[in-house]
């Protein structure tokens, strides 16, 4: 939460109240910045710990998918791997870059890095929304096709559709990046720049900035509606779905249930943890007065809650049966390797102890003989 401005044009004042109040910025008035004496160490420590958990959870899931050929060959799981890459690249990097500045001072990385930060901080939520939407749509089609066998035409369409769905979020990301990088800062009001170290994507031109926020909110609500729709579809089709799983010939499709549960749980966590961010962005987009702006404690709370989204969205996928089996195999192999290593180490230690005991016994008998 640091202003995007030249520090030479600001006269810092001390304000420990935690409130923000500014006079009208008309004419050539030079804004007076009230530096807030506020210890953000607990916030930074919290976000850093959450980032460590995010790296571990996302990297583990990504490696599990990549290390097994049958998982790597499933186009549907490419979206899950893309979610992990998005969390690792955009989530953790954005948190690290956003916290590497002093609280409530100017952005210390320069305008270009601010624009890079803008790309990461804005588009990560867009691409995460689109990836979650892609997963939910793919899963809905998978359930629908399982309950009613496709015709030849729909079968050919289904062969191509997963690749199209996988590419759409990343094509959207490529389309959004130039809008942010090429955006100008002249139209950005000073009141917005005050919050730009945390929400630095406000450097976009006004039409792109508003369009970006509206797009993100639209994607968020589309994801929410689709998740509820798929859940209701599954709930009302549960009887026929259970009959499908009861058929021995279709026993191999039991993984579809765990896939559905993992997908809905992941998208539900995403919606739940980023809902405060949605409300905050709507406030910043439509608020025309300083009185309705949230305080710094609210910003930090939303920041921490949003950081949890990067860490926990991969966790439901460890309950997906195929990934769960692979993880169980890896854990078993690690246990066997650790057990064999301990056995070898125990044997070496036992032999070493026996040799020391024999050597000590010989020395003791020599001492006794010498005393006699």
Coordinates of C-alpha atoms in Angstrom, one line a residue:
X1 CA 0.0 0.0 0.0
X2 CA 2.5 2.6 -1.2
X3 CA 1.8 5.5 -3.5
X4 CA 3.1 5.5 -7.1
X5 CA 4.6 8.9 -7.0
X6 CA 7.9 10.8 -6.9
X7 CA 9.0 11.1 -3.3
X8 CA 10.5 14.6 -4.0
X9 CA 6.9 16.0 -4.4
X10 CA 5.7 14.7 -1.1
X11 CA 6.1 16.2 2.4
X12 CA 5.8 13.3 4.8
X13 CA 3.8 13.9 8.0
X14 CA 3.4 11.5 10.9
X15 CA 0.0 10.1 11.6
X16 CA -0.5 7.2 14.0
X17 CA -4.3 7.2 14.0
X18 CA -4.6 4.7 11.1
X19 CA -7.2 6.9 9.3
X20 CA -6.7 8.4 5.9
X21 CA -8.0 12.0 5.2
X22 CA -6.9 14.2 2.3
X23 CA -7.9 17.6 1.1
X24 CA -9.3 18.2 -2.3
X25 CA -6.6 17.7 -5.0
X26 CA -7.4 20.6 -7.4
X27 CA -5.1 22.7 -9.5
X28 CA -1.4 22.3 -9.1
X29 CA -1.7 21.4 -5.4
X30 CA 1.2 19.2 -4.3
X31 CA -0.2 16.2 -2.3
X32 CA 0.8 16.0 1.3
X33 CA 1.5 12.3 2.2
X34 CA 0.7 11.2 5.7
X35 CA 3.1 8.3 6.5
X36 CA 1.5 5.8 8.7
X37 CA 3.5 4.4 11.6
X38 CA 2.3 0.8 11.3
X39 CA 4.1 -2.4 12.0
X40 CA 3.3 -4.8 9.2
X41 CA 5.8 -7.5 10.5
X42 CA 3.0 -9.9 11.5
X43 CA 1.3 -9.5 8.1
X44 CA 4.6 -10.1 6.2
X45 CA 5.4 -13.1 8.4
X46 CA 1.9 -14.6 7.9
X47 CA 2.0 -14.1 4.1
X48 CA 5.5 -15.6 4.0
X49 CA 4.4 -18.7 5.8
X50 CA 1.4 -19.0 3.6
X51 CA 3.7 -18.6 0.5
X52 CA 5.9 -21.5 1.8
X53 CA 2.8 -23.7 2.1
X54 CA 1.7 -22.6 -1.4
X55 CA 5.0 -23.5 -2.9
X56 CA 5.0 -26.9 -1.2
X57 CA 1.4 -27.8 -2.1
X58 CA 1.5 -26.6 -5.7
X59 CA 5.0 -28.0 -6.4
X60 CA 4.1 -31.4 -5.0
X61 CA 0.9 -31.7 -7.0
X62 CA 2.7 -30.5 -10.1
X63 CA 5.5 -33.0 -9.7
X64 CA 3.0 -35.8 -9.0
X65 CA 1.2 -35.1 -12.3
X66 CA 4.4 -34.7 -14.3
X67 CA 6.2 -37.8 -12.9
X68 CA 3.5 -40.3 -13.9
X69 CA 2.9 -40.9 -17.6
X70 CA -0.8 -41.8 -17.3
X71 CA -1.5 -38.6 -15.4
X72 CA 0.7 -36.5 -17.7
X73 CA -1.2 -37.9 -20.8
X74 CA -4.6 -36.8 -19.4
X75 CA -5.6 -33.5 -21.0
X76 CA -8.0 -32.7 -18.2
X77 CA -5.1 -32.7 -15.6
X78 CA -3.2 -30.2 -17.8
X79 CA -5.6 -27.6 -16.4
X80 CA -4.8 -28.8 -12.8
X81 CA -1.1 -28.5 -13.6
X82 CA -1.7 -25.0 -15.1
X83 CA -3.4 -24.0 -11.9
X84 CA -0.3 -25.1 -10.0
X85 CA 1.9 -23.1 -12.3
X86 CA -0.4 -20.1 -12.0
X87 CA -0.2 -20.3 -8.2
X88 CA 3.5 -20.7 -8.2
X89 CA 4.3 -18.0 -10.7
X90 CA 1.7 -15.4 -10.1
X91 CA 0.7 -15.9 -6.5
X92 CA 4.0 -16.4 -4.7
X93 CA 6.0 -14.0 -6.9
X94 CA 3.3 -11.3 -6.5
X95 CA 3.4 -11.7 -2.7
X96 CA 7.2 -11.5 -2.6
X97 CA 7.3 -8.5 -4.9
X98 CA 4.5 -6.7 -3.1
X99 CA 6.1 -7.1 0.3
X100 CA 9.6 -6.0 -0.7
X101 CA 8.9 -2.4 -0.1
X102 CA 8.5 -0.1 2.9
X103 CA 5.0 0.4 4.1
X104 CA 3.3 3.5 2.8
X105 CA 6.2 5.0 0.9
X106 CA 6.7 5.3 -2.8
X107 CA 6.9 2.2 -5.0
X108 CA 10.6 1.4 -4.8
X109 CA 10.9 -0.8 -7.9
X110 CA 10.2 1.7 -10.7
X111 CA 7.4 2.1 -13.2
X112 CA 8.4 -0.9 -15.4
X113 CA 8.5 -3.3 -12.5
X114 CA 5.2 -1.8 -11.3
X115 CA 3.7 -2.8 -14.6
X116 CA 5.2 -6.3 -14.4
X117 CA 3.7 -6.4 -10.9
X118 CA 0.4 -5.2 -12.4
X119 CA 0.4 -8.1 -14.9
X120 CA 1.0 -10.6 -12.1
X121 CA -1.4 -9.1 -9.6
X122 CA -4.3 -8.6 -12.0
X123 CA -4.1 -11.5 -14.4
X124 CA -3.4 -14.2 -11.8
X125 CA -7.0 -13.9 -10.7
X126 CA -8.3 -13.7 -14.2
X127 CA -6.4 -16.8 -15.3
X128 CA -7.2 -18.6 -12.1
X129 CA -10.9 -17.9 -12.6
X130 CA -10.6 -19.1 -16.2
X131 CA -8.7 -22.3 -15.3
X132 CA -11.3 -23.1 -12.6
X133 CA -14.1 -22.5 -15.1
X134 CA -12.3 -24.7 -17.6
X135 CA -12.0 -27.5 -15.1
X136 CA -15.7 -27.2 -14.1
X137 CA -16.9 -27.2 -17.7
X138 CA -14.7 -30.1 -18.6
X139 CA -15.9 -32.0 -15.7
X140 CA -19.5 -31.3 -16.5
X141 CA -19.1 -32.5 -20.0
X142 CA -17.3 -35.6 -18.7
X143 CA -20.2 -36.5 -16.3
X144 CA -22.7 -35.7 -19.1
X145 CA -21.0 -37.9 -21.6
X146 CA -20.6 -40.7 -19.0
X147 CA -24.3 -40.7 -18.3
X148 CA -25.3 -40.6 -21.9
X149 CA -22.9 -42.2 -24.4
X150 CA -21.9 -39.6 -27.1
X151 CA -22.7 -40.0 -30.8
X152 CA -20.0 -40.0 -33.4
X153 CA -20.2 -36.3 -34.0
X154 CA -20.1 -35.4 -30.3
X155 CA -17.3 -37.8 -29.8
X156 CA -15.2 -36.0 -32.4
X157 CA -16.0 -32.7 -30.8
X158 CA -15.1 -34.0 -27.3
X159 CA -11.7 -35.1 -28.7
X160 CA -10.9 -31.5 -29.7
X161 CA -12.7 -29.6 -26.9
X162 CA -10.3 -30.3 -24.0
X163 CA -7.4 -28.8 -25.9
X164 CA -9.5 -25.7 -26.7
X165 CA -10.6 -25.3 -23.1
X166 CA -7.0 -25.7 -21.9
X167 CA -5.7 -23.0 -24.3
X168 CA -8.4 -20.4 -23.6
X169 CA -7.1 -19.1 -20.2
X170 CA -3.5 -18.7 -21.5
X171 CA -4.7 -17.0 -24.6
X172 CA -6.7 -14.6 -22.4
X173 CA -3.5 -14.0 -20.4
X174 CA -1.6 -13.1 -23.5
X175 CA -4.3 -10.7 -24.6
X176 CA -4.3 -9.0 -21.2
X177 CA -0.6 -8.5 -20.8
X178 CA -0.2 -5.7 -23.5
X179 CA -3.1 -3.8 -22.0
X180 CA -1.2 -3.6 -18.7
X181 CA 2.3 -3.0 -20.0
X182 CA 1.2 -0.3 -22.5
X183 CA -1.1 1.4 -20.1
X184 CA -0.6 5.0 -19.1
X185 CA -0.7 6.5 -15.6
X186 CA -1.7 10.1 -16.4
X187 CA -5.4 9.5 -15.8
X188 CA -4.9 7.7 -12.5
X189 CA -6.1 10.0 -9.6
X190 CA -3.9 10.5 -6.7
X191 CA -6.4 8.8 -4.4
X192 CA -5.9 5.6 -6.4
X193 CA -2.1 5.9 -6.4
X194 CA -2.1 5.8 -2.7
X195 CA -3.2 2.2 -2.7
X196 CA -1.2 1.2 -5.8
X197 CA 1.7 -0.7 -4.1
X198 CA -0.8 -3.5 -3.2
X199 CA -3.1 -3.0 -6.1
X200 CA -0.7 -1.7 -8.6
X201 CA -2.7 -2.7 -11.7
X202 CA -4.5 0.6 -11.4
X203 CA -1.8 2.0 -13.6
X204 CA -3.8 0.8 -16.6
X205 CA -5.7 3.3 -18.6
X206 CA -9.1 4.0 -17.3
X207 CA -11.1 1.9 -19.8
X208 CA -8.7 -1.1 -19.5
X209 CA -8.7 -0.8 -15.7
X210 CA -12.5 -0.8 -15.4
X211 CA -12.8 -3.5 -18.1
X212 CA -10.3 -5.6 -16.3
X213 CA -12.1 -5.4 -12.9
X214 CA -15.5 -6.0 -14.5
X215 CA -14.1 -9.0 -16.4
X216 CA -12.7 -10.5 -13.3
X217 CA -15.9 -10.0 -11.4
X218 CA -17.8 -11.5 -14.3
X219 CA -15.5 -14.5 -14.4
X220 CA -15.8 -14.9 -10.6
X221 CA -19.6 -15.0 -10.7
X222 CA -19.6 -17.3 -13.8
X223 CA -17.4 -19.7 -11.9
X224 CA -19.7 -19.5 -8.9
X225 CA -22.8 -20.2 -11.0
X226 CA -21.2 -23.1 -12.9
X227 CA -19.9 -24.7 -9.7
X228 CA -23.4 -24.6 -8.2
X229 CA -25.0 -25.9 -11.4
X230 CA -22.6 -28.8 -11.7
X231 CA -23.2 -29.7 -8.0
X232 CA -26.9 -29.6 -8.5
X233 CA -26.6 -31.7 -11.7
X234 CA -24.6 -34.2 -9.9
X235 CA -27.0 -34.2 -6.9
X236 CA -30.1 -34.9 -9.0
X237 CA -28.4 -37.4 -11.3
X238 CA -26.8 -39.2 -8.3
X239 CA -29.1 -42.2 -8.6
X240 CA -28.2 -42.9 -12.2
X241 CA -24.6 -42.0 -11.5
X242 CA -24.5 -44.7 -8.7
X243 CA -26.0 -47.2 -11.1
X244 CA -23.3 -46.3 -13.5
X245 CA -20.6 -47.0 -10.9
X246 CA -22.4 -50.2 -9.9
X247 CA -21.9 -51.7 -13.3
X248 CA -18.7 -53.8 -13.3
X249 CA -18.0 -52.8 -16.9
X250 CA -17.9 -49.2 -15.8
X251 CA -16.0 -49.7 -12.6
X252 CA -13.0 -47.9 -14.1
X253 CA -14.9 -44.7 -14.1
X254 CA -15.1 -44.5 -10.3
X255 CA -12.4 -41.9 -10.5
X256 CA -15.0 -39.5 -12.0
X257 CA -16.7 -39.1 -8.6
X258 CA -13.5 -38.2 -6.8
X259 CA -12.6 -35.9 -9.7
X260 CA -15.9 -34.1 -9.4
X261 CA -15.6 -33.7 -5.6
X262 CA -12.0 -32.4 -5.9
X263 CA -12.9 -29.9 -8.7
X264 CA -15.9 -28.5 -6.8
X265 CA -14.0 -28.3 -3.5
X266 CA -11.1 -26.5 -5.2
X267 CA -13.4 -24.0 -7.0
X268 CA -15.4 -23.5 -3.8
X269 CA -12.3 -22.6 -1.9
X270 CA -11.3 -20.3 -4.6
X271 CA -14.6 -18.5 -4.5
X272 CA -14.7 -18.4 -0.7
X273 CA -11.2 -17.0 -0.2
X274 CA -11.3 -14.4 -3.0
X275 CA -14.8 -13.2 -2.2
X276 CA -13.4 -10.4 0.1
X277 CA -11.1 -9.3 -2.7
X278 CA -14.1 -9.1 -5.0
X279 CA -15.9 -6.8 -2.6
X280 CA -12.9 -4.7 -2.1
X281 CA -12.3 -4.3 -5.8
X282 CA -15.9 -3.3 -6.3
X283 CA -15.6 -0.7 -3.6
X284 CA -12.4 0.7 -5.2
X285 CA -14.1 0.7 -8.6
X286 CA -17.3 2.5 -7.7
X287 CA -16.4 4.4 -4.6
X288 CA -16.2 8.2 -5.2
X289 CA -15.4 9.3 -1.7
X290 CA -12.6 8.8 0.8
X291 CA -15.1 8.0 3.5
X292 CA -16.1 4.7 1.9
X293 CA -12.6 3.5 1.3
X294 CA -11.5 0.6 3.5
X295 CA -8.8 1.2 6.1
X296 CA -5.4 -0.4 6.1
X297 CA -6.3 -3.2 8.5
X298 CA -9.0 -4.3 6.0
X299 CA -6.5 -4.2 3.1
X300 CA -4.1 -6.4 5.0
X301 CA -6.8 -8.8 6.1
X302 CA -7.9 -9.2 2.5
X303 CA -4.3 -9.6 1.4
X304 CA -3.7 -12.5 3.9
X305 CA -7.0 -14.2 3.1
X306 CA -6.3 -14.0 -0.6
X307 CA -2.8 -15.5 -0.1
X308 CA -4.4 -18.6 1.4
X309 CA -6.2 -19.1 -1.9
X310 CA -2.9 -19.9 -3.6
X311 CA -2.0 -22.4 -0.9
X312 CA -5.2 -24.4 -0.5
X313 CA -6.8 -24.6 -4.0
X314 CA -4.5 -27.6 -4.9
X315 CA -5.2 -29.5 -1.7
X316 CA -8.5 -31.1 -2.8
X317 CA -6.8 -32.6 -5.8
X318 CA -4.8 -34.9 -3.6
X319 CA -8.1 -36.6 -2.8
X320 CA -8.6 -37.4 -6.5
X321 CA -8.2 -41.2 -6.7
X322 CA -5.5 -41.4 -9.5
X323 CA -3.4 -38.7 -7.8
X324 CA -4.0 -40.3 -4.4
X325 CA -2.8 -43.7 -5.6
X326 CA 0.3 -42.2 -7.1
X327 CA 1.0 -40.3 -3.8
X328 CA 0.5 -43.6 -1.9
X329 CA 2.9 -45.4 -4.1
X330 CA 5.5 -42.6 -3.7
X331 CA 5.1 -42.6 0.1
X332 CA 5.4 -46.4 0.1
X333 CA 8.6 -46.2 -1.9
X334 CA 10.0 -43.5 0.3
X335 CA 9.2 -45.6 3.4
X336 CA 10.8 -48.7 1.9
X337 CA 13.9 -46.7 0.9
X338 CA 14.1 -45.1 4.4
X339 CA 13.6 -48.5 6.0
X340 CA 16.3 -50.1 3.9
X341 CA 18.6 -47.2 4.7
X342 CA 17.9 -47.5 8.4
X343 CA 18.5 -51.2 8.2
X344 CA 21.8 -50.8 6.4
X345 CA 22.8 -48.0 8.8
X346 CA 21.7 -50.2 11.8
X347 CA 23.8 -53.1 10.5
X348 CA 26.8 -50.8 10.0
X349 CA 26.4 -49.3 13.5
X350 CA 26.0 -52.8 15.0
X351 CA 29.1 -54.1 13.3
X352 CA 31.0 -51.0 14.4
X353 CA 29.8 -51.4 17.9
X354 CA 30.8 -55.1 17.9
X355 CA 34.2 -54.2 16.7
X356 CA 34.6 -51.6 19.4
X357 CA 33.4 -54.0 22.0
X358 CA 35.9 -56.7 20.9
X359 CA 38.7 -54.2 20.8
X360 CA 37.8 -52.9 24.2
X361 CA 37.6 -56.4 25.6
X362 CA 41.0 -57.2 24.2
X363 CA 42.5 -54.1 25.7
X364 CA 40.9 -54.8 29.1
X365 CA 42.2 -58.4 29.2
X366 CA 45.7 -57.0 28.3
X367 CA 45.5 -54.6 31.2
X368 CA 44.4 -57.3 33.6
X369 CA 47.3 -59.5 32.5
X370 CA 49.8 -56.7 32.9
X371 CA 48.5 -56.0 36.5
X372 CA 48.9 -59.7 37.4

